[in-house]
C-alpha cells in the first residue's frame, strides 16, 4: 500500500545531464516539478572532498585496493575504480545485473549522476547522421532532422558553456561556442601537416568541451583553471554539470522539489485515459512506497534504467511493459567502440613545453564513408588524442623523490602523441536488455540482463581505426609509429544508447518525434534511450538539446490542453 500521495505539474526521474536539463526547463517555464534521484544527495562544492587532493594524499596513491577490486568486479575492468572517485559509482553488490554477454556497465547513483564524471566532449550530430538509417535501410528512420535540433543545440551550448573552434566542416557542425582551448605547439604543427598532406580532407582540431573559457557570473561559474581534476568535482563550476549549472537554475525558480533516495519502480498508467498518472517510488532507506502524481513525466534515469522503469510499468496491459507494443523496447543497444589507434614520437620541440593541465585533447573528425570515400563497412569514426612531453610520470611527484624529483621536473623527455578512435555502433534488434525475474537487487527488484555484442560492421571498422591512425602519423613524418588494438567490450565507451528509440511508426519505435512514449503521450524520454542511431561523436550534447526541445513542446502542449 502506498503511504502518501503528492501531486506536481511534472515529475523528472533522474538528475544526470538530461534530467538536470528537464528540471531546469520545466521549472523556468512555471511548472511545479518533482525531481527524483535514486541515489544520495550531493551538494556542489561542499561534497567534493577530493577536489584539491593530489595522488600522494590518498592512502594507496589513488590506486584500487584488493578489497575494492573484490567488491567491484565490473568497475575494476577499467580506469573508474580508484580512490579519488570511490563512492561515485554504483555499488555492484546492491545493484547487480546479469551479463548474458559481457557488458561493462558503469553507473553513477547520486544527485547529478554521471554529469559529475563525464568526459565533457561536446559535439553535434551532423545532417547525415539523421539521414543514414533511412538511406542505408538500417533500423528505422529518425523522426527528426538536423534542422529540427539545430536551434536547440544553439540554446544548450550557450547555457552550458561549450568551448570550441568553428571549423566550417559539414561532418562536424559548428556551434555556439566560447573561445576554444588551444592546441599545444606540436599539435598545431601536426594539424597543419595533416591539412596539407591530405589536401584538406582530414583535420585535427582542439576537442570541443563543456569547460568554460570565460566566466559565467550569472551562474556563479568561474572559467577553467586547467587543473584537469574534473571528475573529482569542480569547485569553480568550470565544467558543466547538474550541480554547477542546471540544478541551481531550477532551484532559483522556487518551483523545484528534490527527493533523493527515491527508486522509481514504475510509471502508473491510466488505461481509460491512455495516459500516465504518476510514478511509484520506493524509498531506498525506509523501504516505504509512495505514489506521486503529475500531468507529465520525464524519464531521464539513464538509458538502461529508464528502460527498466518502462519494462516494469503497465505490465497488466503490456506484459513486456509500457512502450513495448512496438517490440523495440530494450532493443538496439548501442555504444561507441574504442581502444584502438596509434602512438608515435615527435622529433624536435625540445625547447617548448606547455602550462597547466588542459582539460581536453585534440579531435580528428570522421573522414571515412564521407563524401566520395567508400569502405566495406557503414558509418565511421573520429579520433581523440593529445601530444605531450614524455614521460608523463615526470609530472606525478610520487614516482620519484628528492634530487630525482627535481631533475625529472626540470628535464622533460621527448614529445609523444597518441590518438584512439571512437567508432559508430549500428543498431541491431538482437543487441538487447531485458528483465531477469530470477535475480533481484538489494531492494528485491528484478534486475536487467544484458545481451550485447559487436557485429561484423564494427569489427571491419576497427581495422581502419588502427590502420588510418598509423597512416596519418607516418604520412606527417612522425617516428616509431605503433598501432594498437587493446580490444573492446560493449559498455566501455560509457555511451549506452538506444533501448527506447524515437521513430515515425508506433509499430517499430517506442517514442515519437517529440520524445513522447507512443502508448502514453504524457511520458517523455530524452536520455540516451531515445537515440535512433549513435553517430560517432560523444552523445551528451544531443541529449541536452533533445531535452530542451521536448520540454518546450510539453509545456506548449499542456497550455493547449493536449496532455
XYZ file of C-alpha atoms in Angstrom:
563
model
C 0.000 0.000 0.000
C 1.199 3.489 -0.804
C 1.555 5.563 2.352
C 1.495 9.027 0.793
C 0.330 10.872 -2.303
C 1.554 14.158 -3.688
C 0.767 15.964 -6.935
C 3.024 18.072 -9.165
C 2.790 19.561 -12.624
C 5.736 17.452 -13.756
C 7.932 14.658 -12.445
C 11.520 14.236 -13.615
C 13.156 10.880 -12.934
C 16.940 11.095 -12.727
C 19.212 14.065 -12.063
C 22.046 13.468 -14.542
C 22.788 15.504 -17.640
C 19.351 15.169 -19.258
C 17.363 15.086 -16.005
C 19.010 18.271 -14.823
C 18.072 19.950 -18.087
C 14.464 18.743 -17.811
C 14.205 20.148 -14.285
C 15.663 23.490 -15.369
C 13.482 23.913 -18.422
C 10.219 22.850 -16.829
C 10.646 24.944 -13.669
C 11.707 28.008 -15.636
C 8.519 27.654 -17.684
C 6.468 27.846 -14.480
C 5.748 24.201 -13.695
C 5.956 22.785 -10.189
C 8.449 19.950 -10.610
C 9.444 16.956 -8.506
C 12.964 15.737 -9.253
C 13.510 12.127 -8.168
C 17.013 10.729 -7.697
C 17.594 7.122 -6.638
C 20.956 7.940 -5.044
C 22.234 10.190 -2.295
C 22.171 13.988 -2.245
C 25.409 15.640 -3.322
C 25.919 19.358 -2.838
C 28.028 21.487 -5.156
C 31.459 22.343 -3.697
C 30.725 21.048 -0.174
C 30.550 17.435 -1.301
C 33.695 17.382 -3.446
C 36.067 16.077 -0.739
C 38.887 15.209 -3.134
C 38.813 18.284 -5.358
C 42.138 19.617 -4.109
C 43.925 16.354 -3.406
C 46.930 15.008 -5.253
C 47.757 11.344 -5.746
C 50.061 11.284 -2.721
C 47.190 12.399 -0.460
C 45.479 9.009 -0.795
C 46.474 6.017 1.357
C 47.170 3.900 -1.729
C 48.231 6.696 -4.091
C 44.841 6.728 -5.829
C 45.070 3.081 -6.844
C 42.375 0.465 -6.383
C 42.926 -1.763 -3.358
C 42.446 -5.516 -3.468
C 39.280 -5.114 -1.396
C 37.920 -2.572 -3.863
C 38.627 -4.951 -6.742
C 36.828 -7.728 -4.898
C 33.796 -5.525 -4.170
C 33.620 -4.008 -7.651
C 34.313 -6.807 -10.153
C 32.917 -4.813 -13.096
C 34.360 -1.426 -12.222
C 37.832 -2.894 -11.815
C 37.898 -3.761 -15.543
C 38.797 -0.191 -16.450
C 40.001 3.163 -15.130
C 36.976 4.219 -12.987
C 37.981 2.146 -9.963
C 40.309 4.280 -7.834
C 40.427 6.077 -4.509
C 39.717 9.581 -5.816
C 36.259 8.778 -7.228
C 35.412 5.907 -4.892
C 31.744 6.081 -3.914
C 30.732 7.959 -7.064
C 29.964 4.778 -8.981
C 27.073 2.428 -8.244
C 27.533 -0.313 -5.680
C 27.540 -3.526 -7.720
C 26.513 -5.735 -4.807
C 23.444 -3.612 -4.122
C 22.607 -3.114 -7.789
C 23.746 -6.154 -9.786
C 22.947 -7.040 -13.372
C 23.202 -10.209 -15.437
C 25.763 -10.384 -18.252
C 24.405 -12.799 -20.828
C 27.325 -11.432 -22.821
C 29.984 -9.246 -21.287
C 28.887 -5.647 -20.853
C 30.798 -3.142 -18.744
C 28.037 -1.015 -17.206
C 29.332 1.967 -15.225
C 26.588 3.814 -13.357
C 26.543 6.892 -11.128
C 23.835 6.831 -8.472
C 23.908 10.219 -6.749
C 22.499 13.674 -7.301
C 23.982 14.789 -10.618
C 24.534 11.215 -11.785
C 27.344 10.891 -14.290
C 27.288 14.621 -15.101
C 29.956 14.778 -12.390
C 32.051 12.094 -14.080
C 31.682 12.619 -17.817
C 34.461 13.357 -20.296
C 32.756 16.635 -21.385
C 33.468 16.199 -25.109
C 30.585 18.025 -26.794
C 29.792 17.638 -30.493
C 26.697 17.974 -32.626
C 25.387 15.190 -34.790
C 25.519 16.230 -38.444
C 22.817 16.273 -41.121
C 23.803 12.874 -42.491
C 23.586 11.270 -39.051
C 19.831 11.856 -39.094
C 19.500 10.521 -42.652
C 21.815 7.494 -42.622
C 19.371 4.888 -41.279
C 16.811 5.635 -43.973
C 19.396 5.833 -46.762
C 21.037 2.540 -45.801
C 17.933 0.618 -44.745
C 19.220 0.258 -41.178
C 16.788 0.003 -38.246
C 14.235 2.855 -38.579
C 14.372 6.443 -39.770
C 14.897 9.262 -37.303
C 11.625 11.207 -36.966
C 13.571 14.484 -36.851
C 16.312 16.100 -38.908
C 19.320 18.240 -38.057
C 17.342 21.417 -38.755
C 14.847 20.441 -36.050
C 17.582 20.223 -33.438
C 19.982 22.977 -34.585
C 18.320 25.847 -32.654
C 18.246 23.686 -29.531
C 21.936 22.883 -29.916
C 22.492 26.665 -30.032
C 20.412 27.106 -26.895
C 22.031 24.445 -24.719
C 25.560 25.284 -25.872
C 25.006 28.875 -24.824
C 23.888 27.962 -21.327
C 26.199 25.017 -20.669
C 29.268 26.817 -21.993
C 30.964 24.781 -24.708
C 34.436 25.925 -25.728
C 35.421 25.114 -29.264
C 36.594 26.247 -32.667
C 34.426 26.983 -35.685
C 35.931 24.959 -38.479
C 33.301 25.044 -41.228
C 33.078 21.248 -41.549
C 29.888 19.551 -42.737
C 30.862 16.409 -40.871
C 31.149 18.301 -37.571
C 28.747 21.274 -37.494
C 29.906 24.442 -35.785
C 28.143 25.633 -32.681
C 27.537 28.478 -30.254
C 30.970 28.357 -28.643
C 33.144 30.110 -26.128
C 36.779 30.595 -27.235
C 38.494 27.275 -27.855
C 41.154 25.789 -25.643
C 44.304 25.970 -27.721
C 46.223 23.113 -29.234
C 49.794 22.935 -27.994
C 52.709 23.760 -30.311
C 53.223 20.189 -31.519
C 49.526 19.622 -32.158
C 49.285 22.881 -34.124
C 52.181 21.807 -36.327
C 50.777 18.314 -36.884
C 47.343 19.806 -37.653
C 48.936 21.911 -40.387
C 50.821 18.905 -41.753
C 47.638 16.809 -41.859
C 45.714 19.519 -43.681
C 48.473 19.843 -46.292
C 49.245 16.134 -46.680
C 45.604 15.107 -47.100
C 44.581 18.152 -49.155
C 42.040 19.325 -46.603
C 40.154 16.040 -46.412
C 41.293 15.332 -42.851
C 41.506 17.717 -39.928
C 42.897 17.943 -36.412
C 41.141 20.443 -34.133
C 41.053 21.077 -30.401
C 38.447 18.997 -28.624
C 35.167 20.859 -28.127
C 34.494 20.572 -24.432
C 31.998 21.625 -21.755
C 34.694 23.556 -19.868
C 34.083 27.290 -19.895
C 36.939 29.512 -21.036
C 35.151 32.684 -19.962
C 33.446 33.164 -16.611
C 29.665 32.951 -16.331
C 28.997 35.187 -13.307
C 25.233 34.889 -13.766
C 25.678 31.173 -12.985
C 28.400 31.696 -10.342
C 30.810 29.776 -12.554
C 34.489 30.648 -12.940
C 36.444 29.859 -16.093
C 38.509 26.671 -16.262
C 41.624 26.665 -14.069
C 43.464 23.991 -16.101
C 43.630 21.596 -13.165
C 42.322 18.543 -15.096
C 40.650 17.261 -11.944
C 37.196 17.486 -13.457
C 35.822 14.175 -12.269
C 36.692 15.000 -8.650
C 34.053 17.736 -8.766
C 34.912 21.267 -9.823
C 34.597 23.847 -7.016
C 34.900 26.568 -9.658
C 31.936 25.293 -11.636
C 34.153 25.449 -14.703
C 32.684 22.382 -16.331
C 29.033 21.799 -16.980
C 27.248 19.517 -14.546
C 23.847 19.335 -12.919
C 25.325 20.723 -9.710
C 27.126 23.657 -11.304
C 24.510 24.773 -13.799
C 21.048 23.286 -14.290
C 20.140 22.459 -10.680
C 20.917 25.974 -9.340
C 18.847 27.440 -12.174
C 15.904 25.179 -11.323
C 16.181 25.859 -7.574
C 16.243 29.605 -8.241
C 12.724 29.453 -9.683
C 11.213 28.244 -6.413
C 9.351 25.593 -8.408
C 11.562 22.584 -7.687
C 11.237 19.844 -5.088
C 14.122 17.390 -4.900
C 13.757 13.931 -3.410
C 16.874 11.722 -3.163
C 16.933 8.025 -2.178
C 13.905 7.555 -4.437
C 13.888 4.482 -6.671
C 11.127 4.814 -9.257
C 9.731 1.306 -9.631
C 7.079 2.000 -12.246
C 5.077 4.555 -14.162
C 1.442 4.450 -13.051
C -0.769 4.100 -16.124
C -4.430 5.031 -16.514
C -5.833 2.663 -19.149
C -9.029 4.653 -19.631
C -7.225 7.913 -20.361
C -4.275 6.217 -22.059
C -2.021 8.464 -20.039
C 0.338 8.090 -17.129
C -0.951 9.474 -13.870
C 2.315 9.397 -11.920
C 5.039 7.149 -10.584
C 5.545 4.707 -7.775
C 8.638 5.307 -5.638
C 10.463 3.017 -3.248
C 12.390 4.930 -0.599
C 15.758 3.162 -0.596
C 16.377 3.979 3.074
C 12.997 3.435 4.762
C 11.667 0.885 2.215
C 8.347 2.751 2.249
C 6.413 3.003 -1.019
C 4.971 6.290 -2.234
C 2.895 7.486 -5.148
C 3.473 10.844 -6.792
C 1.115 12.094 -9.472
C 1.663 14.631 -12.231
C 0.472 15.897 -15.586
C 3.686 14.940 -17.390
C 6.657 12.682 -16.641
C 10.202 12.934 -17.961
C 12.183 9.701 -17.686
C 15.887 10.565 -17.533
C 17.258 7.795 -15.354
C 19.989 6.947 -17.919
C 19.310 4.713 -20.906
C 19.093 1.314 -19.288
C 17.403 2.403 -16.062
C 14.810 4.430 -17.950
C 14.049 1.326 -19.995
C 13.933 -0.775 -16.813
C 11.213 1.553 -15.481
C 9.192 1.238 -18.678
C 9.557 -2.557 -18.664
C 8.275 -2.642 -15.092
C 5.247 -0.433 -15.876
C 1.687 -1.271 -17.032
C 2.528 -4.968 -17.262
C -1.143 -5.845 -16.726
C -1.776 -4.307 -20.160
C 1.529 -4.993 -21.941
C 3.382 -7.979 -20.389
C 6.712 -6.559 -21.559
C 5.975 -3.117 -20.172
C 4.893 0.374 -21.168
C 6.167 1.152 -24.662
C 6.667 -2.492 -25.587
C 3.846 -2.717 -28.129
C 6.439 -1.945 -30.818
C 8.740 -4.828 -29.787
C 11.505 -2.192 -29.775
C 11.686 -1.628 -26.016
C 15.050 -2.831 -24.744
C 16.316 -3.448 -28.260
C 19.002 -1.823 -30.400
C 21.564 -1.208 -27.659
C 24.409 0.970 -28.930
C 27.684 2.280 -27.524
C 30.852 3.680 -29.104
C 33.608 1.136 -29.624
C 37.126 2.307 -28.838
C 40.591 1.237 -27.588
C 42.272 1.194 -30.981
C 44.501 3.769 -32.684
C 48.203 4.657 -32.748
C 51.045 6.287 -30.808
C 54.211 7.923 -32.154
C 57.232 10.011 -31.267
C 57.666 13.617 -32.410
C 61.152 14.869 -33.134
C 62.261 18.314 -32.018
C 60.411 20.950 -29.975
C 62.670 20.226 -27.007
C 62.723 23.924 -26.136
C 58.909 24.013 -25.971
C 56.518 22.993 -23.228
C 53.008 23.834 -22.025
C 51.486 25.270 -18.890
C 48.724 23.849 -16.737
C 46.756 20.684 -17.254
C 44.488 21.115 -20.230
C 41.049 19.525 -19.679
C 40.694 18.390 -23.305
C 42.802 16.980 -26.097
C 42.523 17.164 -29.868
C 39.865 15.717 -32.132
C 40.102 14.299 -35.658
C 36.592 14.323 -37.188
C 35.240 11.437 -39.198
C 36.534 11.107 -42.766
C 35.560 7.527 -43.688
C 32.370 6.935 -45.702
C 32.171 10.689 -46.113
C 31.977 12.439 -49.467
C 33.473 10.196 -52.152
C 35.115 7.818 -49.669
C 33.532 4.350 -49.583
C 34.554 1.468 -47.330
C 33.493 -2.145 -46.803
C 31.508 -1.093 -43.733
C 28.884 1.542 -42.929
C 29.356 4.805 -40.979
C 32.657 5.936 -39.500
C 34.762 7.068 -36.553
C 36.616 10.034 -35.102
C 39.805 10.181 -33.051
C 40.546 11.740 -29.688
C 44.120 12.233 -28.533
C 46.869 14.565 -27.389
C 50.578 15.329 -27.686
C 52.688 15.714 -24.559
C 56.202 15.563 -23.211
C 57.408 12.099 -22.266
C 57.495 10.644 -19.662
C 54.100 11.540 -18.237
C 55.158 10.131 -14.872
C 57.585 13.022 -14.532
C 54.579 15.159 -13.600
C 53.496 12.757 -10.866
C 55.524 13.548 -7.813
C 55.271 10.233 -6.002
C 57.171 8.476 -8.810
C 60.473 9.902 -7.534
C 61.798 11.875 -4.583
C 64.487 14.377 -3.688
C 67.064 15.127 -6.373
C 65.455 12.631 -8.743
C 62.172 14.518 -8.460
C 63.778 17.869 -9.239
C 65.623 16.503 -12.238
C 62.504 14.785 -13.544
C 60.505 18.007 -13.347
C 63.178 20.207 -14.946
C 64.230 17.795 -17.693
C 61.138 16.601 -19.528
C 61.640 13.928 -22.144
C 60.832 13.957 -25.822
C 57.391 14.603 -27.282
C 54.942 11.802 -27.942
C 51.489 11.768 -29.474
C 48.660 9.276 -29.391
C 45.069 9.016 -30.528
C 42.293 6.466 -30.246
C 39.181 6.031 -32.331
C 35.544 6.239 -31.297
C 33.502 4.244 -33.796
C 29.786 4.197 -34.504
C 27.921 1.060 -33.480
C 24.910 0.201 -35.617
C 21.541 -0.556 -34.006
C 20.739 -4.276 -34.042
C 17.455 -5.753 -32.859
C 19.182 -8.622 -31.048
C 21.501 -6.357 -29.046
C 19.165 -6.055 -26.119
C 18.389 -5.713 -22.431
C 15.505 -7.332 -20.587
C 14.287 -8.053 -17.069
C 15.639 -11.148 -15.346
C 12.981 -12.071 -12.752
C 15.258 -14.688 -11.155
C 17.843 -12.165 -9.955
C 16.922 -9.404 -7.507
C 18.749 -6.331 -6.265
C 19.129 -5.184 -2.647
C 15.523 -3.963 -2.644
C 14.004 -7.121 -4.108
C 13.529 -5.634 -7.561
C 14.240 -7.604 -10.756
C 17.491 -6.671 -12.472
C 18.449 -6.209 -16.084
C 20.012 -8.905 -18.211
C 22.271 -7.516 -20.939
C 22.992 -9.320 -24.194
C 25.088 -7.145 -26.495
C 27.988 -7.821 -28.865
C 29.946 -6.170 -31.647
C 28.795 -7.149 -35.118
C 30.762 -7.585 -38.346
C 30.361 -3.941 -39.343
C 32.141 -2.694 -36.235
C 34.829 -5.371 -36.467
C 35.650 -4.326 -40.040
C 35.670 -0.671 -38.998
C 38.181 -1.345 -36.218
C 40.813 -2.361 -38.756
C 40.630 1.097 -40.332
C 40.543 2.778 -36.930
C 44.031 1.435 -36.231
C 45.474 1.466 -39.745
C 44.301 5.007 -40.518
C 45.825 6.324 -37.300
C 49.141 4.733 -38.285
C 48.817 6.120 -41.814
C 48.190 9.666 -40.592
C 51.142 9.675 -38.197
C 53.509 8.188 -40.767
C 52.302 10.498 -43.526
C 53.150 13.611 -41.493
C 56.640 12.368 -40.646
C 56.340 11.074 -37.099
C 58.734 8.388 -35.849
C 58.332 4.985 -34.211
C 54.648 4.842 -35.119
C 52.864 1.932 -33.473
C 49.269 0.907 -33.952
C 47.326 -0.694 -31.146
C 44.077 -2.532 -30.619
C 43.561 -3.328 -26.948
C 40.198 -4.893 -27.601
C 36.785 -3.576 -26.721
C 33.856 -4.844 -24.713
C 30.421 -3.238 -25.090
C 29.816 -0.639 -22.410
C 33.402 0.567 -22.190
C 32.518 3.729 -24.094
C 30.039 4.584 -21.267
C 27.708 5.855 -24.003
C 24.885 3.326 -23.755
C 22.030 4.298 -26.060
C 19.025 3.165 -27.997
C 16.746 0.985 -25.870
C 13.619 3.142 -26.345
C 14.228 4.668 -29.739
C 12.469 7.522 -31.484
C 10.705 6.787 -34.752
C 7.873 7.569 -37.110
C 5.699 4.491 -36.519
C 4.390 3.181 -33.168
C 4.750 -0.334 -34.554
C 8.546 -0.025 -34.784
C 9.547 2.595 -32.209
C 8.915 3.468 -28.567
C 8.882 7.255 -28.936
C 7.584 9.737 -31.483
C 9.398 12.771 -32.868
C 8.728 14.774 -29.712
C 10.202 12.092 -27.429
C 6.755 11.012 -26.235
C 6.020 7.373 -25.495
C 3.513 6.347 -28.152
C 1.478 4.382 -25.583
C 1.358 7.263 -23.061
C 1.885 10.647 -24.677
C 2.476 12.479 -21.389
C 5.608 10.396 -20.747
C 8.807 11.742 -22.304
C 12.193 10.022 -22.662
C 15.133 12.264 -23.550
C 18.196 10.442 -22.251
C 20.311 8.049 -24.315
C 17.477 5.521 -24.547
C 15.783 7.692 -27.183
C 18.617 7.540 -29.727
C 17.690 6.041 -33.097
C 21.324 5.799 -34.190
C 24.574 6.601 -32.428
C 26.733 8.693 -34.797
C 30.423 8.507 -33.834
C 30.547 11.631 -31.666
C 30.011 11.868 -27.934
C 26.243 11.987 -27.366
C 25.608 14.087 -24.243
C 25.170 17.394 -26.061
C 22.430 15.789 -28.165
C 20.646 14.590 -25.015
C 20.702 18.181 -23.738
C 19.247 19.561 -26.961
C 16.573 16.879 -27.210
C 15.563 17.502 -23.596
C 15.237 21.255 -24.007
C 13.225 20.735 -27.194
C 10.897 18.176 -25.601
C 10.352 20.335 -22.511
C 9.318 23.256 -24.698
C 6.898 21.022 -26.611
C 5.478 19.543 -23.392
C 4.716 22.908 -21.828
C 3.098 24.217 -25.006
C 1.009 21.043 -25.236
C -0.095 21.486 -21.624
C -1.170 25.049 -22.355
C -3.266 23.780 -25.256
C -4.834 21.068 -23.105
C -3.352 18.331 -25.276
C -1.770 16.486 -22.377
